[in-house]
Coordinates of C-alpha atoms in Angstrom, one line a residue:
M2 CA -90.6 -53.4 115.6
I3 CA -87.4 -53.7 113.6
Y4 CA -84.0 -54.4 115.0
L5 CA -80.8 -53.0 113.3
H6 CA -77.1 -53.4 114.2
D7 CA -73.8 -52.2 112.7
G8 CA -73.9 -54.7 109.9
H9 CA -77.3 -53.4 108.7
I10 CA -76.0 -49.8 108.9
R11 CA -73.0 -50.8 106.7
T12 CA -75.2 -52.6 104.3
L13 CA -77.3 -49.4 103.9
G14 CA -74.1 -47.5 103.3
I15 CA -72.4 -44.3 104.5
D16 CA -73.2 -41.2 102.4
W17 CA -71.5 -38.3 104.2
R18 CA -73.3 -35.6 102.2
R19 CA -76.6 -37.1 103.0
L20 CA -75.8 -37.3 106.7
I21 CA -74.5 -33.7 106.8
G22 CA -77.7 -32.6 105.1
I23 CA -79.8 -34.4 107.7
V24 CA -77.8 -32.6 110.5
E25 CA -78.2 -29.2 108.7
A26 CA -82.0 -29.8 108.3
V27 CA -82.3 -30.6 112.0
V28 CA -80.3 -27.5 113.0
R29 CA -82.8 -25.4 111.0
E30 CA -85.9 -27.1 112.5
R31 CA -84.5 -26.7 116.0
D32 CA -83.8 -23.1 115.4
L33 CA -87.5 -22.7 114.4
G34 CA -88.6 -24.3 117.7
A35 CA -89.7 -27.5 116.1
C36 CA -87.6 -29.8 118.2
V37 CA -87.6 -30.8 121.9
S38 CA -84.4 -31.9 123.5
P39 CA -84.2 -32.0 127.3
V40 CA -80.7 -31.7 128.8
K41 CA -79.2 -35.2 128.8
T42 CA -78.9 -37.2 132.0
Y43 CA -75.7 -38.8 133.1
L44 CA -75.8 -42.1 135.1
R45 CA -72.6 -42.8 137.1
Y46 CA -71.9 -45.6 139.5
G47 CA -68.7 -47.4 140.7
D48 CA -65.9 -46.1 138.6
M49 CA -66.8 -42.4 138.1
R50 CA -64.9 -42.3 134.8
N51 CA -67.7 -44.3 133.3
R52 CA -71.1 -42.9 132.3
I53 CA -74.3 -43.9 130.6
I54 CA -76.1 -41.0 129.0
A55 CA -79.9 -40.7 128.3
M56 CA -80.8 -38.4 125.4
P57 CA -84.5 -38.2 124.7
A58 CA -85.5 -36.0 121.8
Y59 CA -88.3 -35.1 119.4
V60 CA -87.5 -33.8 115.9
G61 CA -90.3 -32.0 114.2
G62 CA -90.8 -30.7 110.7
P63 CA -90.6 -33.3 108.0
F64 CA -88.9 -35.7 110.4
D65 CA -91.7 -36.0 113.0
L66 CA -89.7 -38.5 115.1
A67 CA -89.4 -39.2 118.8
G68 CA -87.0 -41.5 120.6
I69 CA -84.2 -41.9 123.0
K70 CA -80.5 -42.6 122.7
W71 CA -78.8 -44.6 125.5
V72 CA -75.1 -44.4 125.1
A73 CA -72.4 -45.7 127.4
G74 CA -68.8 -44.5 127.6
F75 CA -66.5 -46.9 129.6
P76 CA -62.9 -45.9 128.9
G77 CA -61.5 -49.0 130.7
N78 CA -63.2 -51.2 128.1
I79 CA -60.2 -50.6 125.8
L80 CA -58.0 -52.6 128.2
R81 CA -60.6 -55.4 128.1
G82 CA -60.6 -55.6 124.3
L83 CA -64.1 -54.1 124.3
P84 CA -65.4 -51.0 122.6
R85 CA -65.1 -47.8 124.7
A86 CA -68.6 -46.7 123.7
S87 CA -71.8 -48.7 123.1
N88 CA -75.0 -47.2 121.8
A89 CA -78.7 -48.1 121.6
I90 CA -81.5 -46.0 120.1
V91 CA -85.2 -46.6 120.4
L92 CA -87.5 -44.8 117.9
N93 CA -91.1 -44.1 118.7
D94 CA -94.0 -43.2 116.4
A95 CA -94.5 -39.5 117.1
R96 CA -98.3 -39.8 116.8
T97 CA -98.9 -42.8 119.1
G98 CA -95.6 -43.2 121.1
I99 CA -95.4 -46.8 120.0
P100 CA -91.8 -48.0 119.5
F101 CA -91.1 -49.1 116.0
A102 CA -87.3 -49.5 115.8
F103 CA -84.5 -50.6 118.1
I104 CA -81.0 -49.9 116.9
R105 CA -77.8 -51.2 118.7
S106 CA -75.0 -49.5 116.8
A107 CA -71.8 -47.9 117.9
L108 CA -71.3 -46.9 114.3
L109 CA -74.3 -44.6 114.3
N110 CA -72.8 -42.7 117.3
G111 CA -69.7 -42.1 115.3
L112 CA -71.6 -41.2 112.1
R113 CA -73.5 -38.6 114.0
A114 CA -70.3 -37.1 115.6
A115 CA -68.5 -36.9 112.2
A116 CA -71.6 -35.5 110.4
V117 CA -71.9 -32.7 112.9
S118 CA -68.2 -31.9 112.4
G119 CA -68.8 -32.1 108.7
L120 CA -71.6 -29.5 108.9
M121 CA -69.2 -27.2 110.8
L122 CA -66.4 -27.9 108.3
Q123 CA -68.7 -27.2 105.4
A124 CA -69.8 -23.8 106.8
Y125 CA -66.1 -23.0 107.5
L126 CA -65.0 -23.8 104.0
E127 CA -67.8 -21.6 102.6
A128 CA -67.0 -18.7 104.9
R129 CA -63.2 -18.8 104.5
Q130 CA -63.1 -19.8 100.8
L131 CA -60.3 -22.3 101.4
E132 CA -58.8 -23.9 98.4
E133 CA -56.8 -26.5 100.3
V134 CA -57.0 -28.1 103.7
R135 CA -54.2 -29.5 105.8
L136 CA -56.1 -31.8 108.2
G137 CA -54.8 -33.0 111.5
I138 CA -56.4 -35.7 113.7
V139 CA -55.3 -36.6 117.2
G140 CA -56.8 -39.8 118.3
W141 CA -57.0 -42.7 115.9
G142 CA -59.9 -44.7 117.3
P143 CA -63.3 -45.2 115.6
I144 CA -64.2 -41.5 115.8
G145 CA -60.9 -40.3 114.4
R146 CA -61.1 -42.8 111.5
L147 CA -64.7 -41.7 110.7
H148 CA -63.5 -38.1 110.7
L149 CA -60.8 -38.8 108.2
D150 CA -63.3 -40.6 106.0
M151 CA -65.8 -37.8 106.3
C152 CA -63.2 -35.1 105.5
A153 CA -61.9 -37.0 102.5
A154 CA -65.4 -37.4 101.1
L155 CA -66.3 -33.7 101.8
L156 CA -63.1 -32.2 100.7
G157 CA -62.1 -34.2 97.7
D158 CA -59.0 -32.7 96.0
R159 CA -58.9 -29.9 98.5
L160 CA -57.5 -32.3 101.0
K161 CA -53.8 -31.8 100.4
R162 CA -52.3 -33.5 103.5
A163 CA -53.6 -35.2 106.6
A164 CA -51.5 -35.9 109.7
L165 CA -52.4 -38.4 112.4
F166 CA -51.2 -38.9 116.0
D167 CA -52.2 -41.3 118.7
L168 CA -50.4 -42.3 121.9
R169 CA -50.7 -45.9 120.7
P170 CA -48.7 -46.7 117.6
I171 CA -50.8 -46.3 114.4
D172 CA -50.8 -49.3 112.1
P173 CA -50.4 -48.0 108.5
E174 CA -52.8 -50.8 107.5
T175 CA -55.7 -49.0 109.3
I176 CA -55.3 -46.0 106.9
P177 CA -57.6 -46.3 103.9
V178 CA -55.6 -47.4 100.8
S179 CA -57.0 -44.5 98.8
L180 CA -55.7 -42.0 101.3
R181 CA -52.2 -43.3 102.1
G182 CA -50.6 -41.0 99.5
V183 CA -51.7 -37.9 101.5
V184 CA -51.6 -39.2 105.1
D185 CA -48.6 -38.9 107.4
V186 CA -48.2 -40.4 110.9
A187 CA -46.6 -37.9 113.3
D188 CA -44.5 -38.5 116.4
D189 CA -46.1 -35.7 118.5
W190 CA -49.4 -33.9 118.6
R191 CA -47.6 -30.6 118.3
E192 CA -46.4 -31.5 114.9
V193 CA -49.9 -32.2 113.8
Y194 CA -51.4 -29.1 115.5
G195 CA -48.9 -26.6 114.0
A196 CA -49.2 -27.9 110.5
S197 CA -53.1 -28.0 110.3
N198 CA -55.7 -25.5 109.3
V199 CA -58.4 -28.0 110.3
F200 CA -57.6 -29.9 113.5
A201 CA -59.7 -32.5 115.2
T202 CA -59.3 -33.9 118.7
C203 CA -60.9 -37.4 118.9
T204 CA -59.3 -38.7 122.0
V205 CA -60.1 -40.2 125.4
A206 CA -57.3 -38.1 127.0
A207 CA -57.2 -38.4 130.8
E208 CA -55.7 -34.9 131.1
R209 CA -55.7 -31.7 129.0
Y210 CA -52.6 -31.4 126.9
V211 CA -53.1 -28.7 124.2
D212 CA -51.2 -25.8 125.7
E213 CA -50.3 -23.8 122.6
T214 CA -52.0 -21.0 120.7
P215 CA -53.9 -22.4 117.6
P216 CA -52.6 -21.7 114.1
P217 CA -54.1 -18.5 112.7
G218 CA -57.5 -19.0 111.2
A219 CA -57.7 -22.7 111.9
L220 CA -60.9 -24.7 112.5
L221 CA -60.6 -26.6 115.8
L222 CA -63.0 -29.5 115.9
N223 CA -62.9 -30.3 119.6
V224 CA -64.9 -33.6 119.3
S225 CA -63.6 -35.1 122.6
L226 CA -64.3 -31.8 124.4
R227 CA -61.6 -32.1 127.1
D228 CA -58.2 -31.6 125.4
Y229 CA -57.5 -27.8 125.6
E230 CA -55.9 -25.9 128.5
P231 CA -58.0 -22.7 128.9
G232 CA -55.1 -20.4 128.3
S233 CA -54.5 -21.9 124.9
V234 CA -57.8 -20.7 123.4
F235 CA -59.3 -18.0 125.6
G236 CA -59.3 -14.8 123.8
K237 CA -57.4 -16.5 120.9
A238 CA -60.3 -18.4 119.2
M239 CA -64.0 -17.9 118.7
P240 CA -66.0 -20.6 120.6
V241 CA -68.9 -22.2 118.8
V242 CA -71.1 -24.7 120.5
D243 CA -74.1 -26.9 119.5
D244 CA -75.9 -25.9 122.7
W245 CA -74.5 -23.8 125.6
S246 CA -76.6 -25.4 128.3
E247 CA -75.4 -28.9 127.2
V248 CA -71.8 -28.2 126.8
C249 CA -71.0 -25.9 129.7
R250 CA -70.9 -28.8 132.2
E251 CA -69.3 -32.2 132.8
N252 CA -65.8 -30.9 132.9
T253 CA -65.7 -29.8 129.2
D254 CA -63.3 -27.3 127.9
I255 CA -66.2 -24.8 127.7
E256 CA -67.0 -25.3 131.3
R257 CA -63.4 -24.8 132.2
L258 CA -63.3 -21.6 130.2
H259 CA -66.5 -20.4 131.9
A260 CA -65.1 -21.2 135.4
A261 CA -61.5 -20.1 134.9
C262 CA -61.8 -17.3 132.4
G263 CA -65.4 -16.0 132.7
L264 CA -66.5 -17.2 129.3
G265 CA -70.2 -16.7 129.0
E266 CA -73.0 -17.8 126.7
A267 CA -73.0 -14.4 125.0
D268 CA -69.3 -14.8 124.2
A269 CA -69.9 -17.9 122.1
R270 CA -71.8 -18.6 118.8
T271 CA -74.0 -21.6 118.2
L272 CA -74.1 -24.0 115.3
A273 CA -77.5 -22.5 114.5
D274 CA -75.9 -19.1 114.3
V275 CA -73.3 -20.5 111.9
V276 CA -75.9 -22.3 109.7
T277 CA -78.8 -20.0 109.7
R278 CA -77.2 -16.6 110.4
D279 CA -73.8 -16.8 108.7
A280 CA -72.0 -16.1 112.0
L281 CA -68.6 -17.1 110.6
L282 CA -68.6 -14.2 108.2
A283 CA -68.4 -11.8 111.1
I284 CA -65.3 -13.5 112.6
P285 CA -62.0 -12.1 111.3
A286 CA -60.2 -14.5 108.9
G287 CA -57.2 -14.8 111.1
M288 CA -59.3 -15.8 114.2
P289 CA -59.4 -19.6 114.8
V290 CA -62.8 -21.2 115.3
F291 CA -63.1 -23.4 118.3
F292 CA -66.1 -25.8 117.8
N293 CA -67.3 -27.8 120.8
P294 CA -70.2 -30.1 120.1
M295 CA -71.6 -31.8 123.2
G296 CA -73.8 -34.0 120.9
L297 CA -77.6 -33.5 120.7
G298 CA -80.1 -36.3 120.7
V299 CA -82.1 -34.6 117.9
F300 CA -79.2 -35.4 115.5
D301 CA -79.1 -39.1 116.6
I302 CA -82.8 -39.5 116.3
A303 CA -83.0 -38.0 112.8
I304 CA -80.1 -40.0 111.5
A305 CA -81.4 -43.2 113.1
G306 CA -84.8 -42.5 111.6
D307 CA -83.4 -42.1 108.1
Y308 CA -81.6 -45.5 108.4
A309 CA -84.7 -47.2 109.9
R310 CA -86.9 -45.9 107.1
R311 CA -84.5 -47.0 104.4
A312 CA -84.0 -50.4 106.1
A313 CA -87.8 -50.9 106.0
E314 CA -88.0 -50.0 102.4
R315 CA -85.2 -52.5 101.5
G316 CA -86.3 -55.3 103.8
I317 CA -83.1 -55.0 105.8
G318 CA -83.1 -55.7 109.6
I319 CA -84.6 -58.2 111.9
P320 CA -88.4 -58.0 112.6
L321 CA -89.4 -58.4 116.3
D322 CA -92.8 -59.8 117.1
E323 CA -95.0 -58.3 119.8
D324 CA -95.5 -61.6 121.6

């Protein structure tokens, strides 16, 4: 078995187009029925804000990987100077079931989240033929920073401006030097929201706060899943989900829309619809797209498998003996 951590992942590098390509390939394999991904299990105890989530998955096709992601989200850790999320992944040989890699990497969790957003953004750009993007990000933690990095890599010169907001003051030194010429720090989320045609919520908000109609035609990347009041988007934006059964629970915005407004599975589109059936082309150009990705273990296993394979090829990582 090989052990990998964040340092090993950084040594192997972050190639956003490669990561987005992996996610796209998994979406296509899953749509063909080549993947198995049981609904994830939430473990809660003590403080009910905390959760540890088990995400077993098998990814077929050329991947042929099995494994489990075990990710913890403890919001109070921020006050202790600890990461809010911690992540471990075990990869198993799909033929024998024998574990061959253990990865403890919060970075991988963020890479998967941003790569899934990147696939949605890529499809949106192709469908809407946008020549320039005004990006807005609310929440300047690790996930928000990775989203800016991903968007910059994917958009290139099409990224005209980016606006950031966080309840905590944003240190300008945390903004990549190469992007400081196009990045603004806002005083209010509304300022970011109204000026963006691609808007990402990457928060740990305790309460929903987005109570305004989205800008016409905007892509809303609802990464944190619990930021929108139902009335702000119901009937005003087309919901897109990675998996309805996964995301319509756990107090997500989709579950709120289902309970409060009667939103049903047939009223939403899936990421597979977008990637394999060009679903965005059927949505009027002025209709915002409301993307809600719960996070599927198949994406984590495929990305972790790619890093583990390349680590083995390059002799990166710590080998673990059987004894």
